CSV table of C-alpha atoms in Angstrom, one decimal:
chain,number,residue,atom,x,y,z
A,1,MET,CA,0.0,-0.4,0.0
A,2,SER,CA,0.9,3.5,-1.0
A,3,ALA,CA,2.7,5.3,2.4
A,4,GLU,CA,-0.1,8.4,3.6
A,5,ILE,CA,0.8,11.5,2.2
A,6,LYS,CA,1.7,13.9,5.5
A,7,VAL,CA,3.6,16.6,3.5
A,8,PRO,CA,2.8,17.1,-0.6
A,9,PHE,CA,4.7,17.9,-2.6
A,10,PHE,CA,3.0,20.8,-3.8
A,11,LYS,CA,-0.4,22.2,-3.7
A,12,ALA,CA,-1.3,25.6,-5.7
A,13,SER,CA,-2.6,28.4,-3.6
A,14,ILE,CA,-5.7,28.6,-5.3
A,15,GLY,CA,-8.9,31.0,-3.1
A,16,LYS,CA,-11.8,33.1,-3.8
A,17,ALA,CA,-10.0,35.6,-5.4
A,18,GLU,CA,-9.2,33.0,-8.3
A,19,GLU,CA,-12.1,31.3,-8.2
A,20,ASP,CA,-14.3,34.7,-9.0
A,21,ALA,CA,-11.8,36.0,-11.6
A,22,VAL,CA,-12.4,32.8,-13.3
A,23,LEU,CA,-16.1,32.4,-13.4
A,24,ASP,CA,-16.4,35.8,-14.2
A,25,VAL,CA,-15.3,35.0,-17.6
A,26,LEU,CA,-17.2,31.9,-17.8
A,27,ARG,CA,-20.0,33.9,-17.1
A,28,SER,CA,-18.6,37.1,-19.8
A,29,GLY,CA,-19.5,35.0,-23.2
A,30,TRP,CA,-15.8,35.5,-24.4
A,31,LEU,CA,-13.5,32.1,-23.3
A,32,THR,CA,-10.7,32.4,-25.5
A,33,THR,CA,-8.3,34.9,-25.6
A,34,GLY,CA,-9.6,38.1,-25.7
A,35,LYS,CA,-8.9,41.1,-23.0
A,36,GLN,CA,-7.9,39.3,-19.9
A,37,VAL,CA,-4.9,37.9,-21.7
A,38,ALA,CA,-4.2,41.1,-22.9
A,39,ALA,CA,-4.2,42.6,-19.3
A,40,PHE,CA,-2.4,39.5,-18.2
A,41,GLU,CA,0.4,40.3,-20.8
A,42,LYS,CA,0.0,44.2,-19.2
A,43,GLU,CA,1.0,43.7,-16.2
A,44,PHE,CA,3.6,41.0,-16.8
A,45,ALA,CA,5.8,43.1,-18.5
A,46,GLU,CA,5.2,46.0,-16.3
A,47,LYS,CA,6.3,43.7,-13.5
A,48,ILE,CA,9.5,42.6,-14.7
A,49,GLY,CA,10.6,45.5,-16.9
A,50,THR,CA,10.0,44.2,-21.1
A,51,LYS,CA,8.3,46.1,-23.4
A,52,TYR,CA,6.6,43.1,-24.3
A,53,ALA,CA,4.9,40.2,-22.8
A,54,LEU,CA,3.2,37.2,-25.2
A,55,ALA,CA,0.9,34.9,-23.4
A,56,VAL,CA,0.8,31.3,-24.7
A,57,ASN,CA,-0.3,27.8,-23.6
A,58,SER,CA,3.1,27.0,-22.2
A,59,ASN,CA,6.8,27.1,-21.5
A,60,THR,CA,7.4,25.1,-24.6
A,61,SER,CA,5.1,26.6,-27.0
A,62,GLY,CA,6.8,29.8,-25.7
A,63,MET,CA,10.4,28.6,-26.2
A,64,ILE,CA,9.4,27.4,-29.6
A,65,LEU,CA,8.2,30.8,-30.5
A,66,ALA,CA,11.4,32.8,-29.3
A,67,MET,CA,13.6,30.1,-31.1
A,68,GLU,CA,11.9,30.5,-34.5
A,69,ALA,CA,11.8,34.5,-34.4
A,70,CYS,CA,15.5,34.3,-33.3
A,71,GLY,CA,16.5,31.8,-36.8
A,72,VAL,CA,16.4,28.6,-35.5
A,73,GLY,CA,16.0,26.7,-37.8
A,74,GLN,CA,17.4,24.0,-40.1
A,75,GLY,CA,20.8,24.1,-40.5
A,76,LYS,CA,21.3,26.1,-37.4
A,77,ALA,CA,22.3,25.4,-33.8
A,78,VAL,CA,21.4,26.4,-30.0
A,79,ILE,CA,23.8,25.9,-27.0
A,80,THR,CA,21.7,24.7,-23.8
A,81,THR,CA,22.3,22.7,-20.8
A,82,PRO,CA,21.7,18.6,-20.5
A,83,TYR,CA,20.6,19.6,-16.4
A,84,THR,CA,16.9,20.6,-17.8
A,85,PHE,CA,13.7,19.2,-18.3
A,86,VAL,CA,13.6,17.7,-22.2
A,87,SER,CA,11.2,20.7,-23.9
A,88,THR,CA,14.0,23.2,-23.3
A,89,ALA,CA,16.2,20.8,-26.0
A,90,ALA,CA,13.4,19.4,-27.8
A,91,SER,CA,12.0,22.7,-28.9
A,92,ALA,CA,15.0,23.2,-31.3
A,93,ARG,CA,15.0,19.8,-32.3
A,94,HIS,CA,10.9,20.7,-33.4
A,95,LEU,CA,12.8,23.2,-35.4
A,96,GLY,CA,14.7,21.1,-37.4
A,97,ALA,CA,18.2,22.7,-35.6
A,98,ASP,CA,20.7,20.7,-33.8
A,99,VAL,CA,21.6,21.2,-30.1
A,100,TYR,CA,25.0,21.5,-28.5
A,101,PHE,CA,25.2,20.9,-24.6
A,102,ALA,CA,27.3,22.9,-22.6
A,103,ASP,CA,28.0,21.4,-18.6
A,104,ILE,CA,26.9,22.8,-15.5
A,105,GLU,CA,29.2,24.4,-13.3
A,106,SER,CA,30.7,22.4,-10.7
A,107,ASP,CA,29.0,24.5,-7.6
A,108,THR,CA,25.8,25.4,-9.3
A,109,TYR,CA,23.3,23.9,-11.8
A,110,SER,CA,23.7,27.0,-14.2
A,111,ILE,CA,25.0,26.2,-17.1
A,112,ASP,CA,28.8,27.1,-17.6
A,113,PRO,CA,29.4,29.8,-19.6
A,114,LYS,CA,33.2,28.6,-20.1
A,115,SER,CA,31.7,25.3,-22.3
A,116,VAL,CA,29.3,27.4,-23.5
A,117,GLU,CA,32.0,29.9,-25.4
A,118,LYS,CA,34.6,26.7,-25.8
A,119,ILE,CA,31.7,25.4,-28.4
A,120,LEU,CA,32.0,28.2,-29.8
A,121,GLU,CA,35.0,28.6,-30.2
A,122,SER,CA,34.5,25.4,-32.0
A,123,GLU,CA,34.0,24.4,-35.4
A,124,LYS,CA,30.1,23.1,-34.7
A,125,GLY,CA,30.0,27.2,-33.2
A,126,LYS,CA,29.5,28.4,-36.3
A,127,ASN,CA,26.3,27.1,-36.7
A,128,VAL,CA,25.0,28.4,-33.3
A,129,VAL,CA,22.2,31.1,-33.4
A,130,ALA,CA,21.2,31.4,-29.9
A,131,ILE,CA,22.0,30.4,-26.5
A,132,VAL,CA,19.5,29.2,-24.0
A,133,PRO,CA,20.5,29.3,-20.4
A,134,VAL,CA,17.9,28.0,-18.1
A,135,HIS,CA,17.5,29.3,-14.8
A,136,ILE,CA,17.0,26.8,-12.3
A,137,ALA,CA,15.1,26.1,-8.9
A,138,GLY,CA,15.1,30.0,-9.1
A,139,ASN,CA,18.2,31.1,-9.0
A,140,VAL,CA,19.9,32.9,-11.8
A,141,CYS,CA,22.6,32.3,-14.2
A,142,ASP,CA,25.8,34.4,-14.8
A,143,MET,CA,23.6,36.3,-17.3
A,144,GLU,CA,26.9,38.6,-17.4
A,145,SER,CA,29.3,36.0,-18.6
A,146,ILE,CA,26.6,34.9,-21.0
A,147,MET,CA,25.5,38.4,-22.6
A,148,ALA,CA,29.0,39.1,-22.8
A,149,ILE,CA,29.7,35.9,-24.6
A,150,ALA,CA,26.5,36.6,-26.9
A,151,LYS,CA,27.8,40.0,-27.8
A,152,LYS,CA,31.4,38.5,-29.0
A,153,TYR,CA,30.1,35.8,-31.0
A,154,ASN,CA,27.0,37.2,-32.4
A,155,VAL,CA,24.2,35.2,-31.1
A,156,LYS,CA,20.8,35.4,-29.2
A,157,VAL,CA,20.2,34.7,-25.6
A,158,ILE,CA,16.9,32.7,-24.9
A,159,GLU,CA,16.5,32.5,-21.4
A,160,ASP,CA,14.8,29.7,-20.5
A,161,CYS,CA,12.9,30.9,-17.3
A,162,ALA,CA,10.3,28.2,-16.1
A,163,HIS,CA,11.8,28.0,-12.8
A,164,SER,CA,12.6,31.8,-12.1
A,165,PHE,CA,9.9,34.8,-11.3
A,166,PRO,CA,10.2,36.7,-9.7
A,167,SER,CA,14.2,36.3,-9.6
A,168,LYS,CA,15.9,39.0,-10.0
A,169,THR,CA,19.3,40.6,-10.4
A,170,LYS,CA,21.3,43.9,-11.1
A,171,MET,CA,20.9,42.9,-14.5
A,172,GLY,CA,17.6,43.2,-14.2
A,173,TYR,CA,14.6,40.3,-13.6
A,174,ALA,CA,15.1,37.0,-15.0
A,175,GLY,CA,13.3,36.7,-18.6
A,176,SER,CA,14.3,41.3,-19.3
A,177,ILE,CA,17.7,40.4,-19.4
A,178,GLY,CA,18.5,38.7,-22.8
A,179,ASP,CA,16.9,39.2,-26.3
A,180,ALA,CA,13.7,36.4,-25.2
A,181,GLY,CA,12.5,35.0,-21.8
A,182,VAL,CA,10.2,31.8,-21.6
A,183,PHE,CA,8.2,31.7,-18.5
A,184,SER,CA,5.7,28.4,-17.2
A,185,PHE,CA,2.4,28.9,-15.5
A,186,TYR,CA,2.5,24.7,-15.1
A,187,ALA,CA,0.4,23.7,-11.9
A,188,THR,CA,3.7,24.2,-9.9
A,189,LYS,CA,5.2,27.0,-10.9
A,190,THR,CA,5.3,30.1,-8.6
A,191,ILE,CA,2.3,31.3,-9.9
A,192,THR,CA,0.3,29.3,-12.5
A,193,THR,CA,-2.6,29.0,-14.7
A,194,GLY,CA,-3.1,25.5,-14.9
A,195,GLU,CA,-0.6,25.2,-17.9
A,196,GLY,CA,0.5,28.0,-19.6
A,197,GLY,CA,3.4,30.7,-20.0
A,198,MET,CA,4.8,34.0,-21.3
A,199,VAL,CA,7.3,34.9,-23.6
A,200,THR,CA,8.9,38.2,-23.0
A,201,THR,CA,11.0,41.0,-25.2
A,202,ASN,CA,12.3,44.1,-25.3
A,203,ASP,CA,12.8,43.8,-29.3
A,204,ALA,CA,9.9,45.1,-31.4
A,205,SER,CA,10.8,43.1,-34.3
A,206,LEU,CA,10.9,39.6,-32.3
A,207,ALA,CA,7.5,40.3,-30.8
A,208,LYS,CA,5.7,41.4,-34.3
A,209,ARG,CA,6.6,37.9,-35.0
A,210,MET,CA,5.8,35.6,-31.9
A,211,GLU,CA,2.7,37.3,-32.0
A,212,MET,CA,2.1,36.6,-35.7
A,213,MET,CA,3.7,32.9,-35.3
A,214,ARG,CA,1.7,32.2,-31.8
A,215,LEU,CA,-2.3,31.9,-33.1
A,216,HIS,CA,-1.3,30.2,-36.8
A,217,GLY,CA,0.0,33.2,-38.9
A,218,MET,CA,-2.5,35.1,-38.8
A,219,ASP,CA,-2.6,38.8,-39.5
A,220,ARG,CA,-5.1,39.3,-36.7
A,221,THR,CA,-5.7,38.5,-33.3
A,222,THR,CA,-9.1,36.8,-32.8
A,223,TRP,CA,-9.9,39.8,-30.1
A,224,ASP,CA,-9.8,42.1,-33.0
A,225,ARG,CA,-11.5,39.8,-36.0
A,226,TYR,CA,-14.5,40.2,-33.3
A,227,THR,CA,-14.3,43.6,-31.4
A,228,SER,CA,-13.4,45.5,-34.7
A,229,PRO,CA,-15.7,47.4,-37.7
A,230,LYS,CA,-13.9,45.7,-40.2
A,231,ALA,CA,-15.0,42.2,-41.3
A,232,SER,CA,-14.4,39.6,-39.0
A,233,TRP,CA,-14.0,36.6,-41.5
A,234,VAL,CA,-11.2,38.9,-43.6
A,235,TYR,CA,-7.5,38.4,-42.4
A,236,ASP,CA,-4.7,36.3,-44.1
A,237,ILE,CA,-2.2,34.2,-43.4
A,238,VAL,CA,1.4,35.2,-44.1
A,239,ALA,CA,3.6,32.0,-42.8
A,240,PRO,CA,2.6,28.2,-41.4
A,241,GLY,CA,2.0,29.5,-37.6
A,242,TYR,CA,1.2,27.3,-34.9
A,243,LYS,CA,-1.8,27.1,-31.6
A,244,SER,CA,-0.1,28.7,-28.7
A,245,ASN,CA,-2.4,31.3,-27.9
A,246,LEU,CA,-3.4,31.5,-24.1
A,247,PRO,CA,-8.0,31.3,-23.1
A,248,ASP,CA,-8.8,34.3,-21.2
A,249,ILE,CA,-10.3,31.6,-18.4
A,250,LEU,CA,-6.4,30.8,-18.3
A,251,ALA,CA,-5.4,34.4,-17.7
A,252,ALA,CA,-8.2,35.2,-15.5
A,253,LEU,CA,-6.5,33.1,-12.9
A,254,GLY,CA,-2.9,34.0,-14.1
A,255,ARG,CA,-4.1,37.3,-13.1
A,256,VAL,CA,-4.9,37.0,-9.6
A,257,GLN,CA,-1.8,34.7,-9.7
A,258,LEU,CA,0.6,37.3,-10.9
A,259,SER,CA,-1.1,40.2,-8.0
A,260,ARG,CA,-0.4,37.4,-5.1
A,261,ALA,CA,3.5,37.0,-6.6
A,262,ASP,CA,5.4,38.6,-4.1
A,263,GLU,CA,3.6,37.0,-1.2
A,264,PHE,CA,4.2,33.5,-2.4
A,265,ASP,CA,8.0,34.0,-3.1
A,266,GLU,CA,8.0,35.5,0.8
A,267,LYS,CA,6.6,32.5,1.8
A,268,ARG,CA,8.6,30.6,0.0
A,269,LYS,CA,11.8,32.2,1.4
A,270,ARG,CA,10.5,31.7,5.1
A,271,HIS,CA,10.0,28.0,4.0
A,272,ALA,CA,13.1,27.5,2.5
A,273,ALA,CA,15.0,30.1,5.4
A,274,LYS,CA,13.7,27.3,7.8
A,275,TYR,CA,15.5,23.9,5.8
A,276,ASN,CA,18.7,25.8,5.3
A,277,GLU,CA,18.9,27.1,9.2
A,278,ALA,CA,17.7,23.2,10.4
A,279,PHE,CA,19.9,21.4,7.2
A,280,SER,CA,23.6,22.8,7.9
A,281,LYS,CA,23.6,21.6,11.1
A,282,PHE,CA,23.7,18.3,9.4
A,283,ASP,CA,26.9,16.6,7.6
A,284,PHE,CA,25.3,14.8,5.1
A,285,ILE,CA,23.3,17.7,3.4
A,286,LYS,CA,24.6,20.3,1.2
A,287,LEU,CA,22.7,23.5,1.2
A,288,PRO,CA,21.3,24.5,-2.3
A,289,PRO,CA,23.0,27.2,-4.0
A,290,ASP,CA,21.3,30.7,-3.1
A,291,GLY,CA,22.8,33.4,-5.4
A,292,GLU,CA,21.9,37.0,-6.2
A,293,GLY,CA,18.1,37.4,-6.7
A,294,ASN,CA,16.4,33.5,-5.7
A,295,SER,CA,13.5,33.2,-5.8
A,296,TRP,CA,13.4,29.5,-4.6
A,297,HIS,CA,10.9,28.0,-6.7
A,298,LEU,CA,12.3,24.1,-5.5
A,299,TYR,CA,14.7,23.4,-2.5
A,300,LEU,CA,17.0,21.3,-4.0
A,301,MET,CA,18.6,19.4,-1.1
A,302,ARG,CA,22.1,17.6,-2.2
A,303,LEU,CA,23.2,14.7,-0.8
A,304,ASP,CA,26.8,14.6,0.6
A,305,LEU,CA,27.3,10.9,-0.4
A,306,THR,CA,30.4,10.5,1.1
A,307,LYS,CA,28.1,11.0,4.4
A,308,LEU,CA,25.6,8.4,3.6
A,309,LYS,CA,26.2,4.3,3.5
A,310,CYS,CA,22.9,4.4,1.2
A,311,ASP,CA,22.3,5.9,-2.7
A,312,ARG,CA,20.4,9.2,-4.0
A,313,ASP,CA,17.5,6.7,-5.0
A,314,SER,CA,17.1,5.1,-1.7
A,315,PHE,CA,17.4,8.2,0.8
A,316,ALA,CA,14.2,9.4,-1.8
A,317,LYS,CA,12.7,6.2,-1.6
A,318,LYS,CA,12.2,6.4,2.4
A,319,LEU,CA,11.2,9.9,2.5
A,320,GLN,CA,8.1,9.1,0.1
A,321,GLU,CA,7.9,5.8,2.4
A,322,ARG,CA,7.2,7.9,5.0
A,323,GLY,CA,4.8,10.6,3.6
A,324,ILE,CA,7.1,13.0,2.1
A,325,GLY,CA,6.0,14.5,-1.7
A,326,ILE,CA,9.5,14.7,-3.3
A,327,SER,CA,10.7,15.0,-6.8
A,328,VAL,CA,14.3,14.9,-9.0
A,329,HIS,CA,15.2,18.3,-10.6
A,330,PHE,CA,16.1,17.3,-13.1
A,331,ILE,CA,17.0,13.9,-15.0
A,332,PRO,CA,20.1,14.6,-17.2
A,333,ILE,CA,19.0,14.3,-21.4
A,334,PHE,CA,21.9,12.3,-22.1
A,335,TYR,CA,19.7,9.8,-20.0
A,336,PHE,CA,17.5,9.6,-22.3
A,337,SER,CA,17.5,7.1,-25.3
A,338,TYR,CA,16.2,10.1,-28.1
A,339,TRP,CA,18.8,11.7,-27.2
A,340,LYS,CA,21.1,9.2,-26.4
A,341,ASN,CA,20.9,8.0,-29.9
A,342,LEU,CA,20.7,11.6,-31.5
A,343,TYR,CA,24.2,12.4,-30.6
A,344,ALA,CA,27.2,9.7,-30.7
A,345,ASP,CA,28.9,12.2,-27.8
A,346,PHE,CA,26.3,12.8,-25.6
A,347,THR,CA,27.2,10.6,-22.6
A,348,GLU,CA,27.4,11.7,-19.2
A,349,LYS,CA,30.9,11.3,-19.1
A,350,ASN,CA,31.4,14.6,-21.0
A,351,PHE,CA,29.3,16.4,-18.5
A,352,PRO,CA,30.9,15.6,-14.7
A,353,ASN,CA,29.2,18.1,-13.3
A,354,ALA,CA,25.8,17.7,-14.7
A,355,ALA,CA,25.9,14.1,-13.7
A,356,LYS,CA,26.9,14.0,-9.8
A,357,GLN,CA,24.7,17.3,-9.5
A,358,TYR,CA,21.8,14.7,-10.4
A,359,SER,CA,23.3,11.3,-8.6
A,360,GLN,CA,23.0,13.5,-5.6
A,361,THR,CA,19.6,15.8,-5.5
A,362,ILE,CA,16.1,15.5,-3.9
A,363,THR,CA,13.5,17.6,-4.3
A,364,LEU,CA,11.8,18.6,-1.1
A,365,PRO,CA,8.5,20.2,-0.6
A,366,LEU,CA,8.6,23.8,-0.8
A,367,TRP,CA,4.9,25.6,-1.0
A,368,PRO,CA,3.3,28.7,0.1
A,369,ASP,CA,1.0,27.4,2.3
A,370,MET,CA,3.1,25.0,3.8
A,371,THR,CA,2.6,25.2,7.3
A,372,ASP,CA,4.9,25.0,9.8
A,373,GLU,CA,4.6,22.2,11.1
A,374,MET,CA,4.9,20.3,7.7
A,375,VAL,CA,8.2,22.1,7.3
A,376,GLU,CA,9.0,20.9,10.6
A,377,THR,CA,7.4,17.3,9.7
A,378,VAL,CA,10.4,17.0,6.4
A,379,ILE,CA,12.8,18.0,8.4
A,380,LYS,CA,12.6,15.7,11.3
A,381,THR,CA,11.9,12.8,8.9
A,382,VAL,CA,15.5,13.9,6.4
A,383,GLU,CA,17.5,13.6,10.1
A,384,GLU,CA,15.8,10.8,10.4
A,385,ILE,CA,16.5,8.8,7.6
A,386,GLY,CA,20.3,10.4,7.8
A,387,LYS,CA,20.7,9.0,11.3
A,388,GLU,CA,19.8,5.5,10.3
A,389,CYS,CA,21.6,5.7,6.4
A,390,HIS,CA,24.8,8.2,8.5
A,391,ALA,CA,28.0,6.0,7.5
């Protein structure tokens, strides 16, 4: 039998305001992309300080739009990290491009700028049109170095911000630094629309291209066609676009969540601080990276396996058996069959930092409405297992 869940891995913070916002849309008679989406885009752009924000139905859709607009396609390539969810790299493959992988830094989960530049200096670098840094668990990559490298080699930077709202550094919010930023509003993210995302940019030409490609390559939005005095059935298709738009139902939910983003941020940071205070006393745990502007989307507990007589998987299973919801972020892409078969040199031996971090990392519960009792239950359970498994 499955263990009783004492502390769920995640539970979205949804209240009456979110419920009322969605009901208002349902009763309005307009359910798809309309004025709620427009308002959500405006509010999000204002929050992170970009000129443009485009709501989409997933981070993956947004990544494809951003890559396409930046020239990713047949005969081209992007550089990203193997330490990410597979959609980051798969988006480039959907466009027919190659993907070159750079290892992560030895002490963080972030892509290593030196590894990125090594690829750009190689023969493969001539096909690269974009670097895709992935901000992991709320921490922002070394964007100062990445932007300098991108300028040197004349390539675009597309930030994968699925984990990084509202992370902010001296360079600005994540998603406002590169040529484009792509966010996720999946159910477990810092704000949610259930499914959904946002693409941000300060480049008018990129914004125009992504807006058009977001909805079938059509030169008019649905809202415009049905509310403008111009005939609703008149439009042109100027490119073979996608179906990536976000409906008003989800945008209404997102607007309320956005208004609560700072509240959620403060609560996550408070829980993370309690974890850090407790775990700093355990010799079998290395505290997670905590860089500038960390929004603590996830708590990545790193085990010091030299202090334990069990491996990461055994430790994780013991947590689950005692009712603690956990996950692992991420299974590096080089462990997946498709990618191993695609590139002969794409093995863990060539990415020692990514392989090491994966082997020792467990993602613990970290969500705004966790109670103090829940946090203490997680800490106590980790301590008990650590004592049982201590070498």
